[in-house]
Amino acid sequence: WRGSVVAIDPRNGEVLALISSPAYDPNGISSGLTRKAFQALQEDPDRPLFNRALRGAYPPGSTIKPILALAGLHLDAIDPERKVYCGGFYQLPGQSHRYRDWKRGGHGLVNMHAAIAESCDVYFYELASELGISRMAEFLRRFGLGATTGIDSPGEKFGLVPDPQWKRTAFSRREDQVWYPGETVIAGIGQGYMLTTPLQLAHAAATIAARGQRFRPTLMK
């Protein structure tokens, strides 16, 4: 299978597991691979030489919803007991486009706890619109997203937490460099331009588990 697993002890940042699959036997490289064997590793479509844990940048999806819920609480943007109705889609005021929930028919009335437990997209579409992309981006960066963690291993990738300034720079030669409200909506469920590494997500989850205390992930004791 293609994927990655990262586990971090939230009490001290020690990396308990860091797996990138498919992998390869490093003993073969240290003992000396033939040119043909090394070329086979390089040309393998499953990319065993690619460290997905440190360098794989993927849309985080619903994994960021607990962080956005914290943002809503911290910035007084939402009452955790207030219930939002999820009928299976969300619409921006004055627009006809429907941003669909993963659950056809919706979740009904959900408060913050239920929205996290059931991964209700509509709740977080609305929360993202309330927060706005700039406040969302700033809060996500507090948890280390969009930056390297500083782990004691080379090759770590930054990831990306987008905002209007980033888009103006990235799309400076095109006409669509304006940040659209719909891009904020889908950012609320970790889609769009947002990219994170498995290590960054594990680091963010460890920060939540440690109630805001952050430790630099370490492989070496």
mmCIF file of C-alpha atoms in Angstrom:
data_model
loop_
_atom_site.group_PDB
_atom_site.id
_atom_site.type_symbol
_atom_site.label_atom_id
_atom_site.label_comp_id
_atom_site.label_asym_id
_atom_site.label_seq_id
_atom_site.Cartn_x
_atom_site.Cartn_y
_atom_site.Cartn_z
ATOM 1 C CA TRP A 1 0.000 0.000 0.000
ATOM 2 C CA ARG A 2 0.999 3.618 -0.485
ATOM 3 C CA GLY A 3 0.830 5.753 2.608
ATOM 4 C CA SER A 4 2.435 6.948 5.797
ATOM 5 C CA VAL A 5 1.978 6.554 9.539
ATOM 6 C CA VAL A 6 3.461 8.942 12.116
ATOM 7 C CA ALA A 7 2.989 8.687 15.884
ATOM 8 C CA ILE A 8 4.365 11.229 18.364
ATOM 9 C CA ASP A 9 4.422 11.137 22.163
ATOM 10 C CA PRO A 10 2.656 14.430 23.058
ATOM 11 C CA ARG A 11 4.453 14.582 26.415
ATOM 12 C CA ASN A 12 7.902 15.158 24.922
ATOM 13 C CA GLY A 13 7.784 15.082 21.109
ATOM 14 C CA GLU A 14 9.499 11.710 20.765
ATOM 15 C CA VAL A 15 8.614 10.042 17.474
ATOM 16 C CA LEU A 16 7.223 6.601 18.265
ATOM 17 C CA ALA A 17 6.610 5.557 14.659
ATOM 18 C CA LEU A 18 7.508 7.060 11.303
ATOM 19 C CA ILE A 19 6.590 4.840 8.390
ATOM 20 C CA SER A 20 6.596 5.485 4.654
ATOM 21 C CA SER A 21 5.221 2.693 2.510
ATOM 22 C CA PRO A 22 6.245 1.090 0.267
ATOM 23 C CA ALA A 23 9.774 1.124 1.647
ATOM 24 C CA TYR A 24 13.096 -0.443 0.668
ATOM 25 C CA ASP A 25 15.903 -2.245 2.462
ATOM 26 C CA PRO A 26 18.594 0.379 3.253
ATOM 27 C CA ASN A 27 21.093 -2.396 3.907
ATOM 28 C CA GLY A 28 21.217 -2.961 0.178
ATOM 29 C CA ILE A 29 22.365 0.612 -0.392
ATOM 30 C CA SER A 30 24.979 0.559 2.380
ATOM 31 C CA SER A 31 26.424 -2.706 1.076
ATOM 32 C CA GLY A 32 26.388 -1.474 -2.509
ATOM 33 C CA LEU A 33 23.544 -1.838 -5.012
ATOM 34 C CA THR A 34 24.106 -2.648 -8.622
ATOM 35 C CA ARG A 35 23.230 0.117 -11.092
ATOM 36 C CA LYS A 36 20.335 -2.003 -12.353
ATOM 37 C CA ALA A 37 18.909 -2.565 -8.856
ATOM 38 C CA PHE A 38 19.129 1.145 -7.989
ATOM 39 C CA GLN A 39 17.526 2.123 -11.282
ATOM 40 C CA ALA A 40 14.682 -0.281 -10.512
ATOM 41 C CA LEU A 41 14.096 1.545 -7.203
ATOM 42 C CA GLN A 42 14.120 4.907 -8.946
ATOM 43 C CA GLU A 43 11.692 3.834 -11.664
ATOM 44 C CA ASP A 44 9.301 1.956 -9.380
ATOM 45 C CA PRO A 45 5.852 3.643 -9.800
ATOM 46 C CA ASP A 46 5.213 3.163 -6.061
ATOM 47 C CA ARG A 47 8.234 5.423 -5.354
ATOM 48 C CA PRO A 48 9.836 3.519 -2.443
ATOM 49 C CA LEU A 49 12.661 6.102 -2.252
ATOM 50 C CA PHE A 50 10.160 8.893 -1.565
ATOM 51 C CA ASN A 51 9.701 9.593 2.159
ATOM 52 C CA ARG A 52 5.967 10.248 2.360
ATOM 53 C CA ALA A 53 6.082 11.009 6.095
ATOM 54 C CA LEU A 54 8.425 13.991 5.659
ATOM 55 C CA ARG A 55 7.980 15.019 2.029
ATOM 56 C CA GLY A 56 4.497 13.894 1.033
ATOM 57 C CA ALA A 57 2.298 17.038 0.905
ATOM 58 C CA TYR A 58 -1.422 16.245 0.781
ATOM 59 C CA PRO A 59 -4.742 18.038 1.400
ATOM 60 C CA PRO A 60 -5.383 17.433 5.126
ATOM 61 C CA GLY A 61 -9.145 17.111 4.733
ATOM 62 C CA SER A 62 -11.205 16.694 7.877
ATOM 63 C CA THR A 63 -8.150 16.221 10.114
ATOM 64 C CA ILE A 64 -8.003 20.014 10.623
ATOM 65 C CA LYS A 65 -11.598 20.311 11.881
ATOM 66 C CA PRO A 66 -10.663 20.088 15.605
ATOM 67 C CA ILE A 67 -8.140 22.914 15.101
ATOM 68 C CA LEU A 68 -10.767 25.078 13.393
ATOM 69 C CA ALA A 69 -13.157 24.380 16.253
ATOM 70 C CA LEU A 70 -10.466 25.640 18.647
ATOM 71 C CA ALA A 71 -10.057 28.707 16.448
ATOM 72 C CA GLY A 72 -13.784 29.381 16.688
ATOM 73 C CA LEU A 73 -13.620 29.166 20.484
ATOM 74 C CA HIS A 74 -10.429 31.192 20.849
ATOM 75 C CA LEU A 75 -11.660 33.973 18.572
ATOM 76 C CA ASP A 76 -15.184 34.018 20.033
ATOM 77 C CA ALA A 77 -16.620 33.161 16.627
ATOM 78 C CA ILE A 78 -18.906 30.398 17.854
ATOM 79 C CA ASP A 79 -20.798 29.138 20.886
ATOM 80 C CA PRO A 80 -19.958 25.421 21.275
ATOM 81 C CA GLU A 81 -23.550 24.659 22.303
ATOM 82 C CA ARG A 82 -25.172 26.556 19.418
ATOM 83 C CA LYS A 83 -26.694 24.138 16.944
ATOM 84 C CA VAL A 84 -26.259 24.488 13.207
ATOM 85 C CA TYR A 85 -28.642 22.770 10.826
ATOM 86 C CA CYS A 86 -26.978 20.515 8.279
ATOM 87 C CA GLY A 87 -29.281 19.533 5.449
ATOM 88 C CA GLY A 88 -26.541 18.056 3.318
ATOM 89 C CA PHE A 89 -25.196 21.231 1.722
ATOM 90 C CA TYR A 90 -24.110 24.806 2.418
ATOM 91 C CA GLN A 91 -24.679 27.945 0.363
ATOM 92 C CA LEU A 92 -23.009 31.312 0.626
ATOM 93 C CA PRO A 93 -25.490 34.188 1.006
ATOM 94 C CA GLY A 94 -26.835 35.248 -2.365
ATOM 95 C CA GLN A 95 -25.241 32.340 -4.247
ATOM 96 C CA SER A 96 -26.801 29.241 -5.739
ATOM 97 C CA HIS A 97 -23.760 26.945 -5.615
ATOM 98 C CA ARG A 98 -24.096 24.116 -3.113
ATOM 99 C CA TYR A 99 -21.095 22.920 -1.125
ATOM 100 C CA ARG A 100 -21.978 19.330 -0.361
ATOM 101 C CA ASP A 101 -21.615 17.451 2.906
ATOM 102 C CA TRP A 102 -20.110 13.980 2.783
ATOM 103 C CA LYS A 103 -23.371 12.609 4.196
ATOM 104 C CA ARG A 104 -26.224 12.765 1.749
ATOM 105 C CA GLY A 105 -29.224 14.282 3.494
ATOM 106 C CA GLY A 106 -27.016 15.860 6.150
ATOM 107 C CA HIS A 107 -26.608 15.446 9.900
ATOM 108 C CA GLY A 108 -29.540 17.515 11.108
ATOM 109 C CA LEU A 109 -28.931 19.839 14.064
ATOM 110 C CA VAL A 110 -25.360 19.608 15.378
ATOM 111 C CA ASN A 111 -23.393 21.527 17.991
ATOM 112 C CA MET A 112 -19.607 21.744 17.954
ATOM 113 C CA HIS A 113 -19.045 18.412 19.712
ATOM 114 C CA ALA A 114 -21.376 16.544 17.359
ATOM 115 C CA ALA A 115 -19.894 18.284 14.333
ATOM 116 C CA ILE A 116 -16.425 17.027 15.247
ATOM 117 C CA ALA A 117 -17.627 13.542 16.186
ATOM 118 C CA GLU A 118 -19.642 13.145 12.969
ATOM 119 C CA SER A 119 -17.212 15.184 10.823
ATOM 120 C CA CYS A 120 -20.037 17.434 9.615
ATOM 121 C CA ASP A 121 -18.790 19.407 6.624
ATOM 122 C CA VAL A 122 -21.622 21.962 6.660
ATOM 123 C CA TYR A 123 -20.801 23.033 10.215
ATOM 124 C CA PHE A 124 -17.210 23.758 9.237
ATOM 125 C CA TYR A 125 -18.178 25.431 5.965
ATOM 126 C CA GLU A 126 -20.172 27.905 8.050
ATOM 127 C CA LEU A 127 -17.452 28.276 10.667
ATOM 128 C CA ALA A 128 -14.837 28.940 7.976
ATOM 129 C CA SER A 129 -17.025 31.673 6.483
ATOM 130 C CA GLU A 130 -17.437 33.212 9.935
ATOM 131 C CA LEU A 131 -13.700 33.141 10.685
ATOM 132 C CA GLY A 132 -12.458 34.252 7.278
ATOM 133 C CA ILE A 133 -9.366 32.878 5.577
ATOM 134 C CA SER A 134 -6.843 35.236 7.178
ATOM 135 C CA ARG A 135 -7.811 34.353 10.765
ATOM 136 C CA MET A 136 -8.036 30.665 9.830
ATOM 137 C CA ALA A 137 -4.577 30.663 8.271
ATOM 138 C CA GLU A 138 -3.004 32.485 11.206
ATOM 139 C CA PHE A 139 -4.495 30.026 13.698
ATOM 140 C CA LEU A 140 -3.524 26.922 11.700
ATOM 141 C CA ARG A 141 0.057 28.177 11.576
ATOM 142 C CA ARG A 142 0.115 28.295 15.377
ATOM 143 C CA PHE A 143 -0.113 24.508 15.245
ATOM 144 C CA GLY A 144 2.855 24.240 12.900
ATOM 145 C CA LEU A 145 0.979 23.738 9.651
ATOM 146 C CA GLY A 146 2.642 25.279 6.621
ATOM 147 C CA ALA A 147 6.093 25.098 8.244
ATOM 148 C CA THR A 148 8.701 22.480 8.985
ATOM 149 C CA THR A 149 8.589 20.902 12.436
ATOM 150 C CA GLY A 150 12.388 20.922 12.863
ATOM 151 C CA ILE A 151 12.627 17.141 13.216
ATOM 152 C CA ASP A 152 16.196 15.819 13.400
ATOM 153 C CA SER A 153 16.061 14.274 9.927
ATOM 154 C CA PRO A 154 16.780 15.979 6.596
ATOM 155 C CA GLY A 155 14.428 16.609 3.695
ATOM 156 C CA GLU A 156 11.301 17.790 5.496
ATOM 157 C CA LYS A 157 8.821 19.698 3.318
ATOM 158 C CA PHE A 158 6.988 22.877 4.370
ATOM 159 C CA GLY A 159 3.414 22.209 3.260
ATOM 160 C CA LEU A 160 1.077 25.129 2.571
ATOM 161 C CA VAL A 161 -1.486 27.158 4.501
ATOM 162 C CA PRO A 162 -2.902 29.512 1.848
ATOM 163 C CA ASP A 163 -4.197 33.048 2.303
ATOM 164 C CA PRO A 164 -4.957 35.990 -0.039
ATOM 165 C CA GLN A 165 -1.374 37.267 0.032
ATOM 166 C CA TRP A 166 -0.037 33.839 -0.951
ATOM 167 C CA LYS A 167 -2.503 33.622 -3.844
ATOM 168 C CA ARG A 168 -1.598 37.068 -5.153
ATOM 169 C CA THR A 169 2.038 35.974 -5.274
ATOM 170 C CA ALA A 170 1.447 32.459 -6.614
ATOM 171 C CA PHE A 171 -0.945 33.582 -9.364
ATOM 172 C CA SER A 172 0.558 36.996 -10.106
ATOM 173 C CA ARG A 173 0.589 36.328 -13.852
ATOM 174 C CA ARG A 174 -3.045 35.244 -14.016
ATOM 175 C CA GLU A 175 -6.357 37.035 -13.659
ATOM 176 C CA ASP A 176 -7.673 34.787 -10.861
ATOM 177 C CA GLN A 177 -5.302 35.908 -8.102
ATOM 178 C CA VAL A 178 -8.244 37.323 -6.099
ATOM 179 C CA TRP A 179 -9.241 35.174 -3.110
ATOM 180 C CA TYR A 180 -12.845 34.011 -3.491
ATOM 181 C CA PRO A 181 -15.305 33.321 -0.636
ATOM 182 C CA GLY A 182 -15.800 29.784 -1.943
ATOM 183 C CA GLU A 183 -12.109 29.091 -1.428
ATOM 184 C CA THR A 184 -12.541 29.970 2.234
ATOM 185 C CA VAL A 185 -15.499 27.587 2.453
ATOM 186 C CA ILE A 186 -13.604 24.552 1.153
ATOM 187 C CA ALA A 187 -10.545 25.448 3.236
ATOM 188 C CA GLY A 188 -12.812 24.807 6.235
ATOM 189 C CA ILE A 189 -12.639 21.076 5.479
ATOM 190 C CA GLY A 190 -8.965 21.039 4.518
ATOM 191 C CA GLN A 191 -9.447 21.172 0.758
ATOM 192 C CA GLY A 192 -8.386 23.585 -1.968
ATOM 193 C CA TYR A 193 -4.780 24.770 -1.942
ATOM 194 C CA MET A 194 -3.961 23.575 1.586
ATOM 195 C CA LEU A 195 -1.217 20.949 1.885
ATOM 196 C CA THR A 196 0.285 19.216 4.914
ATOM 197 C CA THR A 197 2.716 16.392 5.546
ATOM 198 C CA PRO A 198 1.812 13.398 7.733
ATOM 199 C CA LEU A 199 4.474 14.557 10.203
ATOM 200 C CA GLN A 200 2.908 18.024 10.468
ATOM 201 C CA LEU A 201 -0.518 16.531 11.148
ATOM 202 C CA ALA A 202 0.871 14.242 13.847
ATOM 203 C CA HIS A 203 2.672 17.232 15.367
ATOM 204 C CA ALA A 204 -0.549 19.278 15.361
ATOM 205 C CA ALA A 205 -2.489 16.411 16.952
ATOM 206 C CA ALA A 206 0.192 16.067 19.634
ATOM 207 C CA THR A 207 -0.112 19.799 20.343
ATOM 208 C CA ILE A 208 -3.854 19.394 20.929
ATOM 209 C CA ALA A 209 -3.224 16.381 23.177
ATOM 210 C CA ALA A 210 -0.678 18.421 25.169
ATOM 211 C CA ARG A 211 -3.203 21.271 25.537
ATOM 212 C CA GLY A 212 -1.206 23.705 23.441
ATOM 213 C CA GLN A 213 2.317 22.798 24.494
ATOM 214 C CA ARG A 214 4.550 22.108 21.492
ATOM 215 C CA PHE A 215 7.672 19.955 21.409
ATOM 216 C CA ARG A 216 10.024 19.621 18.463
ATOM 217 C CA PRO A 217 9.656 16.064 17.107
ATOM 218 C CA THR A 218 12.789 14.018 17.668
ATOM 219 C CA LEU A 219 13.896 10.632 16.331
ATOM 220 C CA MET A 220 17.111 10.419 18.345
ATOM 221 C CA LYS A 221 17.070 10.111 22.127
#
